[in-house]
CSV table of C-alpha atoms in Angstrom, one decimal:
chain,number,residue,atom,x,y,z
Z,52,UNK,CA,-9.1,52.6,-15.4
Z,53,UNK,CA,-12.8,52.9,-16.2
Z,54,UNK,CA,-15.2,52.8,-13.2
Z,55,UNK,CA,-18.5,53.1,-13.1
Z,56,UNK,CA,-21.0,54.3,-10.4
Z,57,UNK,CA,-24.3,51.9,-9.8
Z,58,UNK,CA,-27.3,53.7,-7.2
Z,59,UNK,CA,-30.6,52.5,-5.9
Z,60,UNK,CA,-32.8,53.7,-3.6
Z,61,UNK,CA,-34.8,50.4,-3.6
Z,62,UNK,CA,-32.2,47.4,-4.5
Z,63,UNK,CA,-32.3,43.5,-4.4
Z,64,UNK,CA,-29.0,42.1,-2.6
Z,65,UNK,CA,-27.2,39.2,-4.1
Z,66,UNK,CA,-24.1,37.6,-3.0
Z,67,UNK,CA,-20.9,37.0,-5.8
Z,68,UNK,CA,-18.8,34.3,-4.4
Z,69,UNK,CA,-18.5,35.9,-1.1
Z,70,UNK,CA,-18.5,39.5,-2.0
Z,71,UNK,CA,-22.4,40.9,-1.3
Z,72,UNK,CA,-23.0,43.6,-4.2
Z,73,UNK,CA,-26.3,45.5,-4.7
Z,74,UNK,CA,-27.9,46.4,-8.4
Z,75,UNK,CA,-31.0,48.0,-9.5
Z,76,UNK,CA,-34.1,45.6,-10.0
Z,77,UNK,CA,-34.0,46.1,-13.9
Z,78,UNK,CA,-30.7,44.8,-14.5
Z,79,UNK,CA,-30.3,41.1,-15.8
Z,80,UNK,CA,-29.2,39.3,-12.9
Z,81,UNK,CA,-26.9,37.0,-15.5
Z,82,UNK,CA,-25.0,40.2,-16.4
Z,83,UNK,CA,-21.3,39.7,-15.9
Z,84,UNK,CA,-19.7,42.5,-17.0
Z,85,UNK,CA,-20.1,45.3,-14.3
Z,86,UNK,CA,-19.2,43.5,-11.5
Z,87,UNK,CA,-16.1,42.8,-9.4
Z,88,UNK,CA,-13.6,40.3,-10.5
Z,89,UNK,CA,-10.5,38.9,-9.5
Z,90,UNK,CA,-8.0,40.5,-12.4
Z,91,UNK,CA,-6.6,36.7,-13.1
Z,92,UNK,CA,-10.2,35.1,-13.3
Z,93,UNK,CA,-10.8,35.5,-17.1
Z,94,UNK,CA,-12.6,32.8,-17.7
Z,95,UNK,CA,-14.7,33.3,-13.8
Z,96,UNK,CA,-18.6,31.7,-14.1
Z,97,UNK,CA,-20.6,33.8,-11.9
Z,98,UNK,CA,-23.4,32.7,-9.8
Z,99,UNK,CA,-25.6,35.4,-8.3
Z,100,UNK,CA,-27.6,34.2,-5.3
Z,101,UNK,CA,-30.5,36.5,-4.1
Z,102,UNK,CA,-30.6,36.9,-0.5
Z,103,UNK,CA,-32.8,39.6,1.3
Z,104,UNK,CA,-34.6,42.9,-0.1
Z,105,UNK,CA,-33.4,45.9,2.1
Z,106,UNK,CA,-34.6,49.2,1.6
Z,107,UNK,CA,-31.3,51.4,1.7
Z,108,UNK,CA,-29.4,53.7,-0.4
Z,109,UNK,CA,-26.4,51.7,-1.6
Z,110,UNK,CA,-23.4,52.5,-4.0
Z,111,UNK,CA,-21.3,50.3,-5.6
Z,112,UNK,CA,-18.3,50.8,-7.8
Z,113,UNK,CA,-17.7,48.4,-10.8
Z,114,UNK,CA,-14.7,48.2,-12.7
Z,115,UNK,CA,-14.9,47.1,-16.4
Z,116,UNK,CA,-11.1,46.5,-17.6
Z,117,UNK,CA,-11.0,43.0,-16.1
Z,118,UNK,CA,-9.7,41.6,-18.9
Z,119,UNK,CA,-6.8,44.0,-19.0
Z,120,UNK,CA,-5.7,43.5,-15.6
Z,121,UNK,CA,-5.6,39.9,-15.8
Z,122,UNK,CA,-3.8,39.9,-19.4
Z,123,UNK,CA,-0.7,41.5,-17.5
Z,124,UNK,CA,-0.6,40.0,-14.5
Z,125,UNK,CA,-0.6,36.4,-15.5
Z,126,UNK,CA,2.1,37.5,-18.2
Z,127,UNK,CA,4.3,38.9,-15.4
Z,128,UNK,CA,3.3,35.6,-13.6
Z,129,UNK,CA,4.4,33.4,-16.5
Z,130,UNK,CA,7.8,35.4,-17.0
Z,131,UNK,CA,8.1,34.6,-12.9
Z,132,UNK,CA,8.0,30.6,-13.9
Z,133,UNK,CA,10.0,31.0,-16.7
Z,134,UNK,CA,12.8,32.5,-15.1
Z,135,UNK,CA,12.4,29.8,-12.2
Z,136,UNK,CA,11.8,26.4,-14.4
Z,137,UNK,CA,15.5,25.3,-14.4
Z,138,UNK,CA,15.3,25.8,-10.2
Z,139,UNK,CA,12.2,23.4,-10.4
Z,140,UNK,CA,13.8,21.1,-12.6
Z,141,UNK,CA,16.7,20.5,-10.7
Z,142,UNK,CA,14.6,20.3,-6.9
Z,143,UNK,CA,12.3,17.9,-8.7
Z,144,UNK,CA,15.2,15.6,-9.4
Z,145,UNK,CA,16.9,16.0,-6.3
Z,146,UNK,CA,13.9,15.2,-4.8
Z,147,UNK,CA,13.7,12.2,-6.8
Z,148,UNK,CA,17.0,10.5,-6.2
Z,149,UNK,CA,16.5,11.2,-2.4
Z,150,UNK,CA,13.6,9.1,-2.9
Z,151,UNK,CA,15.5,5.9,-4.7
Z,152,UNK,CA,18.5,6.3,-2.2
Z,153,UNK,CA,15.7,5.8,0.7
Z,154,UNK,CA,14.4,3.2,-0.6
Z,155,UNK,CA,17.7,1.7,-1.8
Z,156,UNK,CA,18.5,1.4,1.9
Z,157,UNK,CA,14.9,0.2,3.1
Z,158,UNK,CA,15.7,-2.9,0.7
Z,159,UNK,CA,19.2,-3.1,2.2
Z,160,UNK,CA,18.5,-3.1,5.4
Z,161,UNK,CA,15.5,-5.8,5.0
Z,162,UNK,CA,17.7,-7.7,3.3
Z,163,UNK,CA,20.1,-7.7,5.7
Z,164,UNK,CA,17.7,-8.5,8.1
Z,165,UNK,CA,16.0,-11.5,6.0
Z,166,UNK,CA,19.3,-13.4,5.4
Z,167,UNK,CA,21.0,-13.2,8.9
Z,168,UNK,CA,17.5,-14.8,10.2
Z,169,UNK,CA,17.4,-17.2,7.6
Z,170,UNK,CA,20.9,-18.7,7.9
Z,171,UNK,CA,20.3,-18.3,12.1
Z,172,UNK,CA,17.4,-20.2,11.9
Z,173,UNK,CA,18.3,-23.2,8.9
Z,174,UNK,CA,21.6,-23.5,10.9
Z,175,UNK,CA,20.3,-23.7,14.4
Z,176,UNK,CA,17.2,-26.4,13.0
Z,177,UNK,CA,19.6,-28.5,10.9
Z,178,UNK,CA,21.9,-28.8,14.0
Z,179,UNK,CA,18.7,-29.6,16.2
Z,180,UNK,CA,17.6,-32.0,14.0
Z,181,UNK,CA,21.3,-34.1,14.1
Z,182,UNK,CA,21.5,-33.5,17.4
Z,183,UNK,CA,18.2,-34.8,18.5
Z,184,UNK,CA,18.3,-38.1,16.6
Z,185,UNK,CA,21.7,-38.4,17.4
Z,186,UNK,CA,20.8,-39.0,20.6
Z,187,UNK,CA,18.1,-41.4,19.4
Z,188,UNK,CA,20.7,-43.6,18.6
Z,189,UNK,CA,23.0,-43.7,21.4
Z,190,UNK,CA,23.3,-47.3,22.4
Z,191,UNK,CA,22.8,-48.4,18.9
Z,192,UNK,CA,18.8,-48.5,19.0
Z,193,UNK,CA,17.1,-46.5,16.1
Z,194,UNK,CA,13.8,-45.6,16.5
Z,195,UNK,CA,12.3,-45.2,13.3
Z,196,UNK,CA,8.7,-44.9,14.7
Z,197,UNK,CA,9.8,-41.4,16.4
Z,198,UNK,CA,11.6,-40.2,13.6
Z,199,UNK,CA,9.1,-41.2,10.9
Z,200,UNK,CA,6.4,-39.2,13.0
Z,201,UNK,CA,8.5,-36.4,13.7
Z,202,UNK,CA,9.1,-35.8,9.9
Z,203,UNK,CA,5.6,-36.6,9.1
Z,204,UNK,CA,4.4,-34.0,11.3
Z,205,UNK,CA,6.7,-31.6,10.1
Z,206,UNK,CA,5.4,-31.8,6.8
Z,207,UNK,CA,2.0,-31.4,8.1
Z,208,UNK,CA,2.4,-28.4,9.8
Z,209,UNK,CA,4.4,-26.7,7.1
Z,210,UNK,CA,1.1,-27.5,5.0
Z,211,UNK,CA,-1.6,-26.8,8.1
Z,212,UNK,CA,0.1,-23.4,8.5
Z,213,UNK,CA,-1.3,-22.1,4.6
Z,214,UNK,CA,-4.2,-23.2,6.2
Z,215,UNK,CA,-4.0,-21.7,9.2
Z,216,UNK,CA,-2.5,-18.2,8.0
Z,217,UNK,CA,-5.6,-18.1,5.2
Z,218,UNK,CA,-8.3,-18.2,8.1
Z,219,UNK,CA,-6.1,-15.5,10.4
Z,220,UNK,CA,-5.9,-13.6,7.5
Z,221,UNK,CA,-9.7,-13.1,6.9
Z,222,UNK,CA,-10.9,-13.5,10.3
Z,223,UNK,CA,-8.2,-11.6,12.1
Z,224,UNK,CA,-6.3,-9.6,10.4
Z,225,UNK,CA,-8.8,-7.8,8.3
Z,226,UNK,CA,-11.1,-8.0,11.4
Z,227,UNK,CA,-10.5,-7.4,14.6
Z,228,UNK,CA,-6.4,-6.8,14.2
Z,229,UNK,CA,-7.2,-4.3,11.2
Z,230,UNK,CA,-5.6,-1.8,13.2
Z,231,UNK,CA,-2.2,-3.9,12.8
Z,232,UNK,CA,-2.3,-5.3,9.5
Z,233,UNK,CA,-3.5,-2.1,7.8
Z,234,UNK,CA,-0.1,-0.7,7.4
Z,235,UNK,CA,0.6,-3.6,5.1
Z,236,UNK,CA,-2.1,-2.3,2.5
Z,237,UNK,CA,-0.6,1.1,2.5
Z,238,UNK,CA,3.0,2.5,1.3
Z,239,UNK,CA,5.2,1.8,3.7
Z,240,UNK,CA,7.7,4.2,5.3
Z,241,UNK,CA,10.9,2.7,6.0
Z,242,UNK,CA,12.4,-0.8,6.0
Z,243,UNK,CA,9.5,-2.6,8.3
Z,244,UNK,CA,5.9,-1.9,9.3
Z,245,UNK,CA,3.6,-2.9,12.1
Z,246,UNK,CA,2.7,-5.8,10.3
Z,247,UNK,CA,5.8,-7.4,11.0
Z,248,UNK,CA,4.9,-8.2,14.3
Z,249,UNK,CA,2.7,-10.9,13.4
Z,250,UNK,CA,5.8,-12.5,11.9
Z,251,UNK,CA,7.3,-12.7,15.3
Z,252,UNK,CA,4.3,-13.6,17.1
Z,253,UNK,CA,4.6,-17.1,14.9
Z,254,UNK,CA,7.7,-17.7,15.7
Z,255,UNK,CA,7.1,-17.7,19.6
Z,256,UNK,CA,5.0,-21.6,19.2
Z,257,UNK,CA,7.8,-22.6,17.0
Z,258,UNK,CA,10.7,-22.2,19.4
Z,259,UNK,CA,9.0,-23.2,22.3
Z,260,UNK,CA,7.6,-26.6,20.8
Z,261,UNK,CA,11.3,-27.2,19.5
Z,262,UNK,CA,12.7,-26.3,22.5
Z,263,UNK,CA,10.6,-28.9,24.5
Z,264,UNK,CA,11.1,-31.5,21.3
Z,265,UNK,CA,14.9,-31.1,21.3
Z,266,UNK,CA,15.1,-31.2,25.6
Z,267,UNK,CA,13.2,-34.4,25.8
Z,268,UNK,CA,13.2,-37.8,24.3
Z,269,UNK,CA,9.8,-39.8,22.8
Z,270,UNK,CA,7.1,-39.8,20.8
Z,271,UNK,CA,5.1,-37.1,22.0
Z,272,UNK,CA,8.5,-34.5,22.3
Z,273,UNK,CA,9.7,-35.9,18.7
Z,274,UNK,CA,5.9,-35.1,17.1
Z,275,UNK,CA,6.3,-31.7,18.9
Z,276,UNK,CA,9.7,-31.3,17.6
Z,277,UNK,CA,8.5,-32.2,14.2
Z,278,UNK,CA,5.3,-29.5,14.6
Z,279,UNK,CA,8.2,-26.4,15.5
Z,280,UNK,CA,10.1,-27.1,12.7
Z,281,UNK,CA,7.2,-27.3,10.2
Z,282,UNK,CA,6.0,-23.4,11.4
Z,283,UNK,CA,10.0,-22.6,11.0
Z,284,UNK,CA,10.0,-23.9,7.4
Z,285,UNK,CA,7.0,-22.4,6.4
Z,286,UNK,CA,7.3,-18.8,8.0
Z,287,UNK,CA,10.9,-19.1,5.9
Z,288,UNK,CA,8.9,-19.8,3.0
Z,289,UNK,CA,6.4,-17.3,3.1
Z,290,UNK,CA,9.0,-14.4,4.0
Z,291,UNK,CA,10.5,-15.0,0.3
Z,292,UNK,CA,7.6,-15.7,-1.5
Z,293,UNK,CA,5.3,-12.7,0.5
Z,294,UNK,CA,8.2,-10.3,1.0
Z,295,UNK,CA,10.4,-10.5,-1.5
Z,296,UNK,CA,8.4,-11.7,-4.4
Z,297,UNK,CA,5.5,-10.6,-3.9
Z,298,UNK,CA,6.4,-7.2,-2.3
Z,299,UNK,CA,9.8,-6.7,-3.5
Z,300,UNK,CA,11.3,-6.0,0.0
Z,301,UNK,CA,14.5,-7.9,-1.0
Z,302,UNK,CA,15.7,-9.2,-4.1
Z,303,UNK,CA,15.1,-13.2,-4.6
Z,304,UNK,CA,16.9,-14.2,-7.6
Z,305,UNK,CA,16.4,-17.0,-9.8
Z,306,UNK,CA,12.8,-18.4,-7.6
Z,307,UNK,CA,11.5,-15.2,-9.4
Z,308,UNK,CA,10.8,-17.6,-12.2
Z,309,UNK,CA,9.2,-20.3,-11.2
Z,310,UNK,CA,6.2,-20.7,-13.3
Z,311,UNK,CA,3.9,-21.8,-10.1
Z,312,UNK,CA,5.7,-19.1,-7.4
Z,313,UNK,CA,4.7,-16.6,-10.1
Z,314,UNK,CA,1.1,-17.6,-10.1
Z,315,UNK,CA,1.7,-17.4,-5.9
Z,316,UNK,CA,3.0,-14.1,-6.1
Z,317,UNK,CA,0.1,-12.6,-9.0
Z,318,UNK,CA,-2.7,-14.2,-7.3
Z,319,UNK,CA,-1.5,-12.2,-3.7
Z,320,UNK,CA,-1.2,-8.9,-5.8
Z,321,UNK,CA,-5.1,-9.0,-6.4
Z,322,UNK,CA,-5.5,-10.0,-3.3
Z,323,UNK,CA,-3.8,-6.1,-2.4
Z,324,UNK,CA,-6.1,-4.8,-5.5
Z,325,UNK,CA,-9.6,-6.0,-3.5
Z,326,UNK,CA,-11.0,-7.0,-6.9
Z,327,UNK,CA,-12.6,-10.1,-5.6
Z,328,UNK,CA,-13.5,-8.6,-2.2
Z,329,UNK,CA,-9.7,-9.5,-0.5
Z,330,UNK,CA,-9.5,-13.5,-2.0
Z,331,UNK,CA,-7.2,-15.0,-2.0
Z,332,UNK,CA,-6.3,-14.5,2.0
Z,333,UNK,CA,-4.0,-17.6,1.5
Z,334,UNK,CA,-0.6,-16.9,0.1
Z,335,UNK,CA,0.6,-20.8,-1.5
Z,336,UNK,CA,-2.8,-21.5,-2.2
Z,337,UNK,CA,-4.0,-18.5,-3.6
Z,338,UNK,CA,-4.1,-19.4,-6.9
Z,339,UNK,CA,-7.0,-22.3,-6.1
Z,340,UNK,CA,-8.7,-19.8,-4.1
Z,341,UNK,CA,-9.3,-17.2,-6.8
Z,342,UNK,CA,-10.8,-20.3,-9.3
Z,343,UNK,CA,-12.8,-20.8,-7.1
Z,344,UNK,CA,-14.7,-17.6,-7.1
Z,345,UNK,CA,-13.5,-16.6,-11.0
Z,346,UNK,CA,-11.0,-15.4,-10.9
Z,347,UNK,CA,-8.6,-17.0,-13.4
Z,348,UNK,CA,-8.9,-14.5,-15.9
Z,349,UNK,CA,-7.6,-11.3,-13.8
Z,350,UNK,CA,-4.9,-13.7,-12.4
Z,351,UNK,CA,-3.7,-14.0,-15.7
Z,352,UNK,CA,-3.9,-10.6,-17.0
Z,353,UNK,CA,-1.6,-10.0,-13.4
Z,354,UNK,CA,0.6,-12.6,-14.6
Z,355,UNK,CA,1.4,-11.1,-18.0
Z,356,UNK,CA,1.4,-7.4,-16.5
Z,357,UNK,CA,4.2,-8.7,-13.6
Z,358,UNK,CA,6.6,-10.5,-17.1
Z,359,UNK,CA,6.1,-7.3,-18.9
Z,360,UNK,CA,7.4,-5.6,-16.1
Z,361,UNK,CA,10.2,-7.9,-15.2
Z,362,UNK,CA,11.1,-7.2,-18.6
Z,363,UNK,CA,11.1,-3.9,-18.9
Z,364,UNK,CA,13.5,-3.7,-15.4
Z,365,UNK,CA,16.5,-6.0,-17.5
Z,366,UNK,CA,16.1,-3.6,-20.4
């Protein structure tokens, strides 16, 4: 190997990476080629930095077969992946297919989850609902008044709750209740995440106002019944469309092409993307929201991208 010896009695100090080296005064400061190098940096940029003047006696040894060294060494290095490329192949792909089984079972075990409530609750508010005017018409009096208002307000709520969900959505949940809903806007890890808990926190007015609506006869316990099972209808609602839609949590079948529940589930995607700072915050309505702020031209460009992609999954 050919070295080099460098000596000054009166030298500059400059600093190579982290390595301080000393050279005379005369020489180029630019000059790369009798300095040390890592022997696999061929293509190194070096930036000298001057630092202090000292007045010592320094020797530094300087090595000039750089290129040599580093030739070899990253031939034995590519000879190393070579031999070890079938190894990576094959941990690459197991990795991979431990990744789709995982999130196989996530979408199981949602799924699961989504269709045991879902029969639980449709079958526990269709028998509440014979039930309760059942007993309306014991002793062969119908009051139509009660039951016309109870339906009424069932229909409301199931429409004030878009409204209501829109306003939580901006105001709370991407406010003060970040914290919570933030782990929907990231990837999840595992079958649920902490923004399911606003999901059950919904569902704790429901069952109370039909618990009081279905123990008690009148107006005022039929209008409350009717309010309890407009939430229940709507929070079923929004779990298909949001989750498995929109999210793909669960599979959903043929509602996957309904024109308008496409333009639901496209408009909440850019919603995710942030591209008109978070609108739409509502989920049925979104589509209205993002016309309102120009938005009709990204929704469709999300609407062709989710076909094409539909598509592409049949193939």
């Amino acid at each position: 190997m050919a070295t080099g010896i460098s000596a000054a009695s009166t030298a500059a100090t400059y600093r190579i990476g982290r390595i301080a080296c000393f050279r005379p005064r005369n020489e180029s400061p630019t000059s790369t080629s009798n300095y040390l190098f890592h022997p696999l940096d061929r293509d190194l940029h070096i930036h000298i930095y001057p630092l202090r003047r000292k007045k010592n006696f320094a020797i530094c040894v300087l090595t000039n077969n750089r290129m040599e060294h580093g030739v070899e060494l990253e031939k034995r290095m590519d000879a190393v992946n070579l031999d070890h490329e079938p190894d990576n192949k094959v941990a690459t792909s197991g990795r991979v297919e431990e990744r789709l089984a995982k999130k196989k079972s996530e979408r199981t075990t949602y799924l699961i989850a989504a269709i045991l409530s879902s029969v639980g609750i449709t079958f526990m508010a269709i028998l509440a609902v014979y039930y309760r005017f059942s007993w309306q018409m014991e002793g062969g009096e119908v009051s139509f008044s009660e039951m016309f208002a109870t339906f009424s307000l069932a229909v409301g709520a199931a429409v004030g709750m878009e409204f209501w969900a829109r306003w939580a959505h901006r105001a709370l949940w991407h406010a003060s209740l970040w914290h919570m809903h933030e782990s929907h806007h990231k990837p999840r890890a595992g079958p649920f995440e902490l923004n399911d808990v606003f999901a059950i926190i919904n569902a704790f007015p429901a069952i109370a106002l039909l618990a009081y609506g279905f123990f008690h006869k009148g107006l005022v316990p039929g209008l409350c019944f009717g309010a309890g099972l407009g939430i229940t209808v709507f929070g079923m609602a929004y779990m298909f469309v949001h989750d498995g839609l929109v999210h793909r949590r669960f599979p959903v079948g043929p509602i996957a092409d309904v024109p308008y529940l496409r333009r639901v589930a496209a408009a909440h995607q850019l919603h995710h993307s942030e591209k008109f700072n978070g609108v739409p915050y509502g989920l049925f309505l979104g589509p209205k929201e993002l016309e309102e702020v120009g938005g009709l031209e990204q929704l469709e460009k999300e609407i062709q991208r989710r076909i094409k992609r539909s598509n592409n999954s049949l193939e």
